[in-house]
XYZ file of C-alpha atoms in Angstrom:
746
model
C 0.186 0.277 0.536
C 1.175 3.373 -1.183
C 1.760 6.179 1.431
C 1.659 9.775 0.221
C 4.268 11.435 1.722
C 3.474 14.681 3.698
C 2.136 17.405 1.437
C 2.780 15.086 -1.653
C -0.481 14.996 -4.379
C -2.158 17.581 -2.551
C -3.063 20.898 -4.307
C -2.257 23.758 -2.114
C -3.822 27.068 -2.811
C -1.713 30.011 -4.436
C 0.405 31.622 -2.360
C 1.186 35.476 -1.902
C 4.529 36.245 -2.590
C 7.084 35.940 -0.172
C 4.562 33.291 2.037
C 5.406 29.743 2.439
C 3.354 27.434 2.623
C 2.638 25.730 6.026
C 4.986 23.035 7.165
C 7.506 24.544 4.727
C 11.271 24.850 5.989
C 12.608 28.590 6.206
C 15.370 27.364 5.140
C 15.252 25.801 2.007
C 18.602 27.236 0.582
C 20.401 26.324 -2.188
C 20.018 23.157 -3.931
C 17.285 21.362 -1.926
C 15.988 18.514 -3.295
C 12.691 19.099 -5.595
C 10.031 16.701 -2.862
C 10.902 18.978 -0.716
C 7.710 20.362 0.827
C 9.253 24.188 1.454
C 8.646 26.192 -1.671
C 5.715 26.009 -3.811
C 4.644 27.727 -6.432
C 1.021 28.351 -7.694
C -0.995 25.901 -8.448
C 0.400 23.258 -6.682
C 3.065 22.066 -8.264
C 6.389 22.254 -6.260
C 9.696 23.491 -7.444
C 12.935 24.802 -5.930
C 14.464 28.225 -6.583
C 18.187 28.230 -6.793
C 19.130 31.194 -5.595
C 19.105 34.936 -6.108
C 16.010 36.870 -5.457
C 13.364 36.313 -7.531
C 9.993 38.680 -8.021
C 7.855 35.756 -6.138
C 8.430 33.360 -3.849
C 10.768 33.489 -0.326
C 14.238 34.383 -1.199
C 16.980 31.622 -0.342
C 19.227 32.474 2.763
C 22.839 33.139 2.146
C 25.276 30.770 3.535
C 25.907 30.023 7.087
C 29.722 31.492 6.613
C 28.074 34.353 4.578
C 24.907 35.221 7.499
C 27.937 35.080 10.140
C 29.859 37.751 8.521
C 26.947 39.850 7.959
C 26.157 39.754 11.620
C 29.760 40.822 12.684
C 29.304 43.420 10.355
C 26.477 44.575 11.863
C 27.826 44.017 15.264
C 30.916 46.086 14.797
C 28.875 49.183 12.725
C 26.300 49.043 16.326
C 29.275 48.927 18.534
C 30.612 51.773 16.294
C 27.365 53.731 16.494
C 27.274 53.504 20.350
C 25.367 52.284 23.464
C 22.095 52.991 21.252
C 22.541 51.350 18.123
C 23.878 48.070 20.059
C 20.579 48.202 21.902
C 18.352 48.511 18.779
C 20.607 45.781 17.340
C 19.909 43.447 20.278
C 16.115 44.675 20.467
C 16.221 43.322 16.662
C 17.353 40.284 17.488
C 15.113 39.521 20.945
C 12.341 40.489 18.276
C 12.896 38.123 15.653
C 13.734 35.291 18.458
C 9.990 35.775 19.946
C 8.680 36.230 16.461
C 10.382 32.591 15.378
C 9.476 30.999 18.684
C 5.642 32.409 18.928
C 4.738 29.907 16.199
C 5.418 26.926 18.568
C 3.426 28.340 21.041
C 0.045 29.014 18.671
C 0.210 25.915 16.987
C 1.054 23.519 20.376
C -1.628 21.015 20.843
C -4.009 22.370 23.269
C -4.435 19.208 24.690
C -0.713 19.208 25.650
C -1.585 22.425 28.070
C -4.499 20.588 28.999
C -2.370 17.957 30.390
C -0.306 20.020 32.038
C -2.967 22.205 33.623
C -4.424 19.030 35.179
C -1.113 18.024 36.505
C -0.292 21.500 38.239
C -4.126 20.819 39.690
C -3.506 17.946 41.036
C 0.118 18.950 42.950
C -1.663 21.668 44.309
C -4.518 19.416 45.599
C -1.569 17.254 47.348
C 0.162 19.809 48.731
C -3.400 21.067 50.113
C -3.865 17.539 51.644
C -0.911 17.161 53.414
C -0.690 20.642 54.641
C -3.675 20.576 56.626
C -3.179 16.957 57.351
C 0.651 18.257 58.937
C -1.620 20.968 60.683
C -4.525 19.265 61.933
C -2.247 16.877 63.508
C 0.223 18.651 65.295
C -1.359 22.329 65.410
C 1.683 23.520 64.141
C 0.901 26.993 63.451
C 0.107 27.472 67.062
C 3.646 25.888 68.844
C 6.588 27.912 70.082
C 9.652 27.397 68.692
C 10.939 24.670 71.292
C 7.869 22.857 70.691
C 7.750 22.491 66.786
C 11.620 21.289 67.185
C 10.579 18.603 69.286
C 8.373 17.656 67.007
C 11.057 16.288 64.800
C 11.712 13.531 66.438
C 14.226 11.044 65.823
C 15.824 11.348 62.881
C 13.814 14.410 61.914
C 15.271 16.539 64.863
C 18.947 15.337 63.853
C 18.518 16.331 59.994
C 16.880 19.831 60.721
C 19.635 20.608 63.440
C 22.076 20.777 60.554
C 19.541 23.584 58.887
C 19.346 25.277 62.011
C 23.022 25.341 62.437
C 23.666 26.705 58.938
C 20.604 29.518 58.996
C 22.004 30.740 62.705
C 25.502 30.978 61.906
C 26.981 34.758 60.878
C 27.569 33.241 56.929
C 26.438 30.579 54.955
C 30.177 29.723 54.397
C 30.440 29.627 58.090
C 27.509 27.125 58.887
C 28.883 24.790 55.957
C 31.895 24.992 57.169
C 30.850 23.986 60.890
C 28.467 21.357 59.588
C 31.654 19.919 57.908
C 33.616 19.961 60.710
C 31.311 18.944 63.567
C 32.253 18.018 67.116
C 28.543 18.018 68.692
C 27.125 14.416 67.024
C 29.557 12.144 67.820
C 31.840 13.574 70.567
C 34.687 13.498 70.730
C 35.199 12.913 67.076
C 34.974 15.385 64.279
C 32.959 14.428 61.207
C 31.999 15.472 57.751
C 28.098 15.419 58.395
C 27.743 15.942 54.767
C 29.584 12.751 54.115
C 27.801 10.383 56.727
C 24.310 12.247 56.829
C 23.030 12.806 53.115
C 22.504 16.424 54.139
C 22.500 18.253 50.911
C 18.516 19.131 51.289
C 19.212 20.987 54.383
C 22.341 23.258 52.984
C 19.713 24.266 49.795
C 17.149 24.574 52.241
C 19.726 26.844 54.268
C 20.426 28.677 51.794
C 17.035 29.810 50.191
C 15.996 30.774 53.243
C 18.958 32.923 54.217
C 18.273 34.282 50.457
C 14.771 34.913 51.239
C 14.849 36.715 54.263
C 18.106 38.578 53.435
C 15.519 39.860 50.183
C 12.583 40.615 52.032
C 14.631 42.695 54.997
C 16.034 44.222 52.095
C 12.681 45.331 50.731
C 11.388 46.083 54.305
C 8.365 42.979 54.324
C 7.609 41.048 57.267
C 7.940 37.649 57.214
C 6.548 35.976 59.831
C 3.631 37.180 62.364
C 4.396 36.385 66.118
C 1.629 36.123 68.972
C 1.646 34.904 72.755
C -0.578 31.635 73.460
C -2.103 30.733 76.349
C -1.525 27.037 76.762
C -3.818 27.133 79.732
C -3.702 24.215 82.746
C -1.202 26.256 84.732
C 1.466 26.290 81.490
C 2.972 29.474 80.831
C 2.522 31.556 77.861
C 4.966 31.004 74.591
C 5.380 32.847 71.763
C 4.370 31.287 68.388
C 5.215 32.798 65.178
C 3.970 31.878 61.709
C 4.859 32.303 58.117
C 8.150 31.848 55.915
C 10.168 33.897 58.135
C 10.247 31.292 60.860
C 12.719 28.418 60.451
C 10.623 25.460 60.907
C 7.807 26.751 59.152
C 9.597 27.191 55.798
C 11.265 23.887 56.234
C 7.937 22.335 56.072
C 6.288 24.355 53.333
C 9.636 23.572 50.939
C 8.887 19.825 51.958
C 5.359 19.796 51.510
C 5.524 21.716 48.076
C 8.090 19.370 46.394
C 5.557 16.444 47.234
C 3.036 18.369 45.672
C 4.927 18.552 42.351
C 5.714 14.567 42.958
C 1.725 14.438 42.465
C 1.751 16.437 39.517
C 4.898 14.068 38.254
C 2.508 10.882 39.008
C -0.299 12.564 36.778
C 2.191 13.075 33.504
C 3.546 9.636 34.468
C 0.042 8.213 34.306
C -0.793 10.101 31.433
C 2.467 9.108 29.092
C 2.097 5.190 29.894
C -1.718 4.958 29.302
C -1.589 7.408 26.245
C -4.398 8.997 27.894
C -4.997 11.634 30.408
C -7.773 9.011 31.862
C -4.699 7.002 33.073
C -3.007 10.441 35.044
C -6.536 11.144 36.510
C -7.246 6.953 37.809
C -2.975 7.236 38.969
C -3.441 10.417 40.787
C -6.963 8.572 42.430
C -5.306 5.452 43.468
C -2.798 7.562 45.120
C -5.440 9.445 47.517
C -7.196 6.670 47.993
C -3.943 4.519 49.537
C -2.485 7.477 50.448
C -1.763 6.527 54.225
C -0.132 3.413 52.361
C 1.838 5.202 49.910
C 3.498 7.963 51.937
C 4.040 9.224 55.555
C 5.656 13.151 54.234
C 2.345 14.612 56.088
C 3.442 13.106 60.085
C 7.777 12.896 59.156
C 8.383 15.797 56.494
C 12.397 15.951 57.333
C 13.118 11.933 56.748
C 15.183 11.668 53.335
C 12.520 9.594 51.229
C 10.244 13.108 51.460
C 13.456 14.791 48.892
C 14.119 11.782 47.204
C 10.755 10.366 46.160
C 9.868 13.185 44.083
C 12.616 12.639 41.825
C 12.318 8.958 41.843
C 8.866 9.947 39.734
C 10.787 11.884 37.398
C 13.602 9.085 36.964
C 11.047 6.568 35.927
C 9.327 8.801 33.356
C 12.524 9.353 31.705
C 13.519 5.895 31.851
C 10.196 4.750 30.525
C 10.543 7.594 27.806
C 14.339 6.086 26.822
C 12.933 2.713 26.612
C 10.302 3.785 24.138
C 12.356 5.699 21.757
C 14.349 3.783 19.221
C 17.432 6.132 19.133
C 18.301 7.460 22.608
C 19.303 11.368 22.178
C 22.332 12.763 24.569
C 19.537 15.221 26.548
C 17.405 12.122 27.624
C 20.615 10.644 28.933
C 21.959 13.825 30.614
C 18.391 14.441 32.340
C 18.282 10.082 33.310
C 21.777 11.367 35.257
C 20.966 14.170 36.322
C 17.219 12.558 38.216
C 19.270 9.564 39.647
C 21.527 12.506 41.553
C 18.866 14.579 43.222
C 17.302 10.848 44.021
C 20.341 9.572 45.271
C 21.779 12.333 47.361
C 19.287 12.992 49.602
C 18.662 8.962 50.673
C 21.078 6.620 52.034
C 18.733 3.721 50.631
C 18.168 4.944 47.380
C 20.757 2.045 46.073
C 18.265 -0.304 47.067
C 15.325 1.097 44.838
C 18.330 1.652 41.642
C 19.624 -2.029 42.789
C 16.010 -3.590 41.956
C 15.371 -1.289 38.739
C 18.703 -2.353 37.181
C 18.137 -5.868 37.828
C 14.919 -5.562 36.146
C 16.375 -4.099 33.220
C 18.994 -6.457 32.941
C 16.208 -9.496 33.159
C 14.389 -7.529 30.003
C 17.687 -7.331 28.045
C 19.087 -10.951 28.537
C 15.322 -12.070 27.162
C 16.093 -9.920 24.061
C 12.925 -7.041 24.739
C 15.617 -4.084 24.561
C 18.894 -4.152 22.816
C 22.200 -4.500 24.948
C 23.606 -1.277 23.507
C 20.609 0.865 25.012
C 21.068 -1.013 28.393
C 24.885 -0.125 27.909
C 24.108 3.585 27.788
C 21.059 3.436 30.495
C 24.161 1.448 32.560
C 27.076 4.341 31.892
C 24.309 6.949 33.150
C 23.589 5.065 36.540
C 27.628 4.935 36.926
C 28.210 8.172 36.021
C 25.357 9.782 38.783
C 27.051 7.201 41.292
C 30.614 8.359 41.049
C 28.994 12.292 40.775
C 27.640 11.680 44.067
C 30.264 9.648 45.666
C 32.438 13.013 45.053
C 29.947 15.459 46.151
C 29.267 13.129 49.649
C 33.518 13.299 49.970
C 33.953 9.748 49.199
C 30.833 7.768 50.987
C 32.259 4.595 51.155
C 28.544 3.057 51.361
C 28.295 4.185 47.507
C 30.849 2.055 46.181
C 30.932 -0.873 48.221
C 27.056 -1.388 47.735
C 25.100 -3.942 46.128
C 23.773 -1.403 43.389
C 27.811 -0.665 42.343
C 28.575 -4.182 42.239
C 25.712 -5.022 40.110
C 26.528 -2.044 37.661
C 29.579 -3.563 37.171
C 28.780 -6.894 36.552
C 26.229 -6.479 34.484
C 28.032 -4.664 32.114
C 30.794 -7.528 31.926
C 28.106 -9.967 31.132
C 26.834 -7.261 28.551
C 30.213 -7.501 26.676
C 31.625 -10.936 27.180
C 28.221 -12.698 26.463
C 28.234 -12.518 22.920
C 31.773 -14.093 22.675
C 31.265 -17.003 25.458
C 27.991 -17.805 24.842
C 27.812 -17.584 21.152
C 27.318 -21.353 20.520
C 24.735 -21.158 23.303
C 21.634 -22.251 21.024
C 19.161 -22.945 23.935
C 17.818 -19.541 25.108
C 16.603 -20.682 28.057
C 19.606 -22.033 29.239
C 21.634 -18.691 28.493
C 19.003 -16.859 30.129
C 20.069 -19.211 33.511
C 23.321 -18.766 32.938
C 23.381 -14.611 32.657
C 20.594 -14.783 36.100
C 22.835 -16.466 37.932
C 26.137 -14.911 36.653
C 24.918 -11.848 37.895
C 23.817 -12.956 41.278
C 26.710 -14.823 41.999
C 29.048 -12.074 40.425
C 27.219 -9.173 42.328
C 27.669 -10.827 46.210
C 31.424 -11.412 45.760
C 32.156 -8.355 43.881
C 30.180 -6.360 46.827
C 32.172 -8.548 49.206
C 35.730 -8.405 47.888
C 35.146 -4.648 47.720
C 34.379 -4.180 51.265
C 37.016 -6.391 52.700
C 39.472 -4.450 50.466
C 38.635 -0.824 51.663
C 38.044 -2.690 55.096
C 34.087 -1.476 55.022
C 31.279 -2.532 57.658
C 28.791 -0.070 57.588
C 25.881 -2.034 55.835
C 26.901 -5.553 57.173
C 23.257 -4.636 59.377
C 21.728 -5.116 56.321
C 22.493 -8.410 55.549
C 21.887 -9.437 59.271
C 18.299 -7.989 58.765
C 17.817 -10.194 56.066
C 19.291 -13.250 57.372
C 17.134 -12.749 60.384
C 13.896 -13.063 58.790
C 14.313 -16.087 56.606
C 16.915 -18.346 59.566
C 15.899 -16.397 62.524
C 19.155 -14.884 62.830
C 19.798 -12.194 65.970
C 21.447 -9.934 68.233
C 21.844 -6.227 69.510
C 22.329 -4.190 66.170
C 19.420 -6.346 64.189
C 16.655 -6.628 67.051
C 17.596 -2.607 67.133
C 15.803 -2.910 63.453
C 13.426 -6.025 63.595
C 12.034 -4.483 66.881
C 10.697 -1.544 65.045
C 7.370 -1.637 63.020
C 8.920 -0.063 60.487
C 10.945 -3.059 59.863
C 8.941 -6.037 61.199
C 6.952 -7.930 58.381
C 3.428 -6.607 57.108
C 0.698 -6.625 59.348
C -2.152 -9.156 58.696
C -4.528 -5.973 57.923
C -2.389 -4.896 55.001
C -3.644 -6.782 52.301
C -7.285 -6.404 53.967
C -7.137 -2.670 53.349
C -5.174 -3.033 49.960
C -7.982 -5.452 48.999
C -10.879 -3.242 49.907
C -9.721 -0.553 47.693
C -9.302 -2.510 44.543
C -6.012 -1.942 44.448
C -4.699 -5.482 45.266
C -7.008 -7.174 42.840
C -6.295 -4.949 40.323
C -2.837 -5.914 40.403
C -3.526 -9.746 40.453
C -4.976 -9.198 37.358
C -2.536 -7.054 35.820
C -0.460 -9.856 37.037
C -1.862 -12.402 35.170
C -2.167 -10.687 31.871
C 1.931 -10.071 32.297
C 2.312 -13.698 33.459
C 0.251 -14.252 30.151
C 2.386 -12.302 27.777
C 5.559 -13.681 29.516
C 4.697 -16.977 28.576
C 3.605 -16.671 24.735
C 7.146 -14.061 24.740
C 8.910 -17.731 26.134
C 7.153 -19.617 23.677
C 7.827 -17.150 20.577
C 11.323 -16.500 21.957
C 12.013 -20.158 21.821
C 11.315 -19.968 18.001
C 14.301 -17.765 17.215
C 12.427 -14.632 15.845
C 14.423 -11.934 15.362
C 16.032 -9.097 17.890
C 14.447 -6.272 16.286
C 10.607 -7.792 15.895
C 11.067 -8.608 19.787
C 11.889 -4.822 20.676
C 9.261 -3.529 18.769
C 6.456 -6.393 20.749
C 8.161 -4.875 23.968
C 8.311 -1.323 22.789
C 4.014 -1.844 21.927
C 2.860 -3.927 24.898
C 5.408 -5.217 27.633
C 6.137 -1.349 28.900
C 2.691 -0.807 29.406
C 1.705 -4.223 30.790
C 3.784 -3.946 33.504
C 2.220 -0.776 34.687
C -0.789 -1.160 35.949
C -1.905 1.566 34.446
C -0.756 1.744 31.503
C -3.212 -1.632 31.139
C -6.056 -0.314 33.137
C -6.875 2.825 31.295
C -8.065 2.840 27.293
C -5.487 3.706 25.032
C -4.103 1.957 21.944
C -1.249 0.671 24.196
C -3.467 -1.726 26.255
C -4.848 -3.418 23.395
C -4.146 -6.984 25.039
C -5.841 -5.895 27.892
C -8.791 -5.178 25.936
C -8.704 -8.794 24.483
C -8.020 -10.382 27.927
C -11.412 -8.783 29.025
C -13.037 -9.321 25.485
C -14.756 -6.087 25.655
C -15.341 -3.197 22.841
C -13.739 0.199 23.496
C -17.119 1.513 24.905
C -17.473 -1.574 27.726
C -13.945 -1.157 27.932
C -14.054 2.653 29.250
C -17.600 1.359 31.157
C -15.701 -1.221 32.791
C -13.095 1.535 34.316
C -15.340 3.988 35.165
C -17.165 1.163 37.137
C -13.694 0.366 38.768
C -13.113 3.397 40.052
C -15.930 3.985 41.636
C -16.091 0.910 43.646
C -12.265 2.037 44.251
C -14.093 5.658 45.677
C -16.344 3.722 48.201
C -13.237 2.621 50.571
C -10.875 5.247 49.233
C -13.296 8.319 49.719
C -13.408 6.745 53.849
C -9.817 6.358 53.910
C -9.181 10.113 52.858
C -12.140 10.751 55.751
C -10.039 8.813 58.626
C -7.331 11.116 57.772
C -9.503 14.474 57.376
C -10.742 13.422 61.229
C -7.081 13.125 63.016
C -7.306 15.821 64.991
C -4.666 16.555 67.626
C -2.283 19.201 69.209
C 1.530 18.512 70.002
C 2.851 18.431 73.496
C 5.536 16.747 75.767
C 5.878 18.596 78.775
C 8.632 16.251 80.280
C 10.771 16.346 77.658
C 10.602 20.043 77.420
C 11.340 20.552 81.262
C 13.997 18.285 80.485
C 15.373 20.729 77.749
C 15.123 23.807 80.079
C 16.484 22.478 82.485
C 19.544 21.828 80.270
C 19.692 24.603 78.942
C 19.880 26.258 82.044
C 21.777 24.005 84.252
C 24.656 22.434 82.511
C 27.470 23.856 80.656
C 27.860 24.390 76.934
C 30.301 21.915 76.782
C 28.902 18.975 78.799
C 28.135 15.786 76.905
C 24.967 13.736 76.984
C 24.042 10.303 75.967
C 20.857 8.279 75.909
C 18.204 6.944 73.943
C 18.566 7.880 70.604
C 15.406 9.672 70.087
C 16.269 11.810 73.252
C 20.241 12.545 71.742
C 18.637 14.184 68.352
C 16.790 16.040 70.653
C 19.007 17.260 73.124
C 21.140 18.182 70.295
C 18.526 20.158 68.230
C 17.448 22.247 70.927
C 20.346 22.786 73.277
C 23.214 22.529 70.961
C 24.847 20.233 73.616
C 27.549 17.032 72.585
C 26.488 14.194 72.166
C 27.888 10.718 71.574
C 25.254 8.979 69.589
C 22.371 10.090 67.521
C 19.455 7.907 65.180
C 21.132 7.458 62.126
C 22.384 3.923 62.754
C 24.055 3.350 59.329
C 27.680 3.063 60.818
C 29.500 0.704 62.403
C 31.367 2.860 64.591
C 28.084 4.438 65.678
C 26.194 1.042 66.395
C 29.021 0.105 68.554
C 28.859 3.524 70.305
C 24.915 2.826 70.736
C 25.621 -0.809 71.893
C 27.720 0.783 74.966
C 25.155 3.900 75.716
C 22.517 1.513 75.418
C 24.410 -0.965 78.358
C 22.453 1.191 80.958
C 19.464 -1.343 80.047
C 21.264 -4.426 80.429
C 21.749 -6.488 83.495
C 25.961 -5.824 83.351
C 27.452 -4.362 86.667
C 26.764 -0.731 87.365
C 30.786 0.064 87.599
C 31.442 -1.756 84.464
C 28.577 0.445 82.301
C 30.391 3.520 84.037
C 34.066 2.913 83.349
C 32.676 2.635 79.744
C 30.779 5.853 79.435
C 33.961 7.445 80.889
C 35.768 6.333 77.841
C 33.415 7.835 75.694
C 33.827 11.038 77.632
C 29.976 11.379 78.962
C 29.254 13.556 81.436
C 25.136 12.900 82.102
C 23.195 10.165 80.952
C 19.487 10.442 80.106
C 17.273 7.135 81.873
C 13.934 6.382 80.121
C 12.415 3.962 82.618
C 9.590 3.650 79.585
C 12.618 1.702 77.931
C 13.355 -0.775 81.038
C 9.732 -1.811 80.994
C 8.656 -1.178 77.979
C 7.938 -4.484 75.288
C 6.549 -3.954 72.060
C 6.391 -7.572 71.544
C 7.984 -10.381 72.711
C 11.627 -10.703 73.213
C 11.978 -6.639 72.086
C 12.051 -5.227 75.529
C 15.799 -3.613 76.002
C 16.632 -6.011 78.739
C 15.847 -9.018 76.850
C 17.341 -7.766 73.537
C 20.816 -7.733 75.643
C 20.050 -11.178 77.193
C 20.387 -11.983 73.707
C 23.701 -10.072 73.331
C 25.051 -11.106 76.830
C 23.574 -14.265 77.865
C 26.237 -14.445 80.894
C 24.648 -11.685 82.899
C 21.177 -13.041 82.240
C 18.598 -13.652 85.392
C 19.861 -10.413 87.375
C 18.178 -7.326 87.748
C 18.245 -4.923 84.793
C 20.889 -2.017 85.296
C 17.967 0.806 84.760
C 15.499 -0.578 87.215
C 17.731 -0.370 89.910
C 19.037 3.219 88.767
C 15.465 4.182 89.339
C 15.411 3.329 92.690
C 18.829 4.788 93.911
C 21.376 5.366 91.209
C 24.335 5.748 94.130
C 27.468 5.275 94.084
C 28.324 4.973 90.479
C 25.867 7.803 89.280
C 23.983 11.109 90.792
C 20.457 12.014 89.903
C 20.519 15.880 89.140
C 17.111 15.786 87.187
C 14.009 13.772 87.345
C 10.636 13.800 86.166
C 7.977 11.772 85.432
C 9.727 10.094 81.982
C 13.664 11.361 82.741
C 16.126 10.762 84.840
C 19.284 12.536 84.362
C 22.738 11.080 85.853
C 25.710 12.574 86.127
C 28.994 10.572 86.156
C 31.351 11.220 88.621
C 34.686 11.332 87.444
C 37.175 9.859 90.002
């Protein structure tokens, strides 16, 4: 079947002198082929003007060298005429630039602008939602500065403390130097916190805050409003400030804006995958209906994933685009590299997400669905972004010795060696198994060797956590993780919640379609079908099939899903609408549950503790205690601490074990001796840690029984200290939750 070329065999109306036909190239120039759709003469017959100035039609442009020479001549003339002549030339060039690009804006498809408007609306909606939930939960706008800092518990308080240090320093560079030469976090060690704690979000936000306040002060515009809040119940009034001039409010507002942008990206991603704006709408609705399971940014804004997650969505969108296009351009690879960097820099666990992504791409590559050269380009981007992050984090060893880095190297080696080593292997299935085993064995081996070579044990606890899940392995560090709800197995109620919103049934349907396609592809691959056709099938059906939204939204990409349901497009659209309506029943109930959460943050015992520390201890007094409390002590009092909640360091885990020996059954004399070695002056004892038990075997004395069986059966030291701390410690402060023990140095 003959396909007419654009503009061919179609009469066009006569053109006015100097007018170009629609779609014509403005640079037809000298020597263009006669079938170019650029220049036309009246009557529809095409022709090309060989140059020179005809009385009709557009003039051909001079060669590039002549144009540049003429432009240089005009610029010299303008400079010779003085500043006014130069301004006229610049104005003329600006007008030409705007005119050339106005055509793009005018001719742009209105559907594209509608898509971006809907994406912006989704982002604003999510921003309003999480901002409202955060305010309803804590009444954050009416808290004092100290209360807002206490609201950032555990790691959140630790991260926010570095933002506070930079904005309170005499200059931005003084603050940056202070966090790069920090003696407060792991006293008496001096550490570079930018290397250890993924603090680039705090650095960027602190710079923005200083710029914002400086500009507003220069313009004389107030940035915050303060008033006195009467807390009642015999409590003293506190001053509360609201507005972007308040550091905590500014910090939280930027995080919520970023996560509003994330929802816009989700809408664009769903639209791109499905080929329909309905796909983007369903993606956003599914996120909202399962909001409590999808994110915790509204409860814990400063956590690292709050900064990284939006860039993961952008990275997946760019990666999907790269997989779909036949020829990868440099711009898309650079964009993917930048999104990788922005995803990895703020979050120490981003490498595990990228590890699973790379493993998935390797699987579809060895099965022949994407070309190995395309995967190698993607691997190159990942390697470059990994090296950039390694440099920006001042040589963070966990990046180079990670499973992610080892996997990149191993996959690259397999892609390079496979054509030569396995060229005689005729069985595709055997080849897949060999390559898969080579990747798994090579990744684990290379990771072990690099960790051994560099002497790195910072991520050794991750392997122990995995062992504890499958073979019941236990030690102190592992139990500190697995006893927390975040690292426990999935709750039994979670699948029930997923089922009520139809999320789990939809995923099972999608999985069934994927399995069916995989079996069909497997049979087809064994028939030795060509690589090109295999890639075409993957681009047309494979990627949308992997994404739920691509299957559940009517578009030309999800034809297989329509065939599975054996429905017409109209019936299929009705099925999607009906499914969404059913999801909305439980989803709206979930949203209403979130909106009904009303609270007000208050922690009077900790407030008394922090105020006592500020008034009654020296500025260089060193504190030890439970990790969450230590983060608050450092943030609000700026006193040195010896341990903190960022547990991803072997040295810090050893320090924490020494500090938590107060909750063991060891003799008080031994515990005191070890605390003195760390330089501790005050120990903050929390009786709740001594008696609380989240689940069997998870109280602190029980955890220590696993680590120190020799002292099992004795009375826990924390119980003895709660009754009488003498003679090894001196109680200097006590309230309902905390007891401060001073360590006398002999």
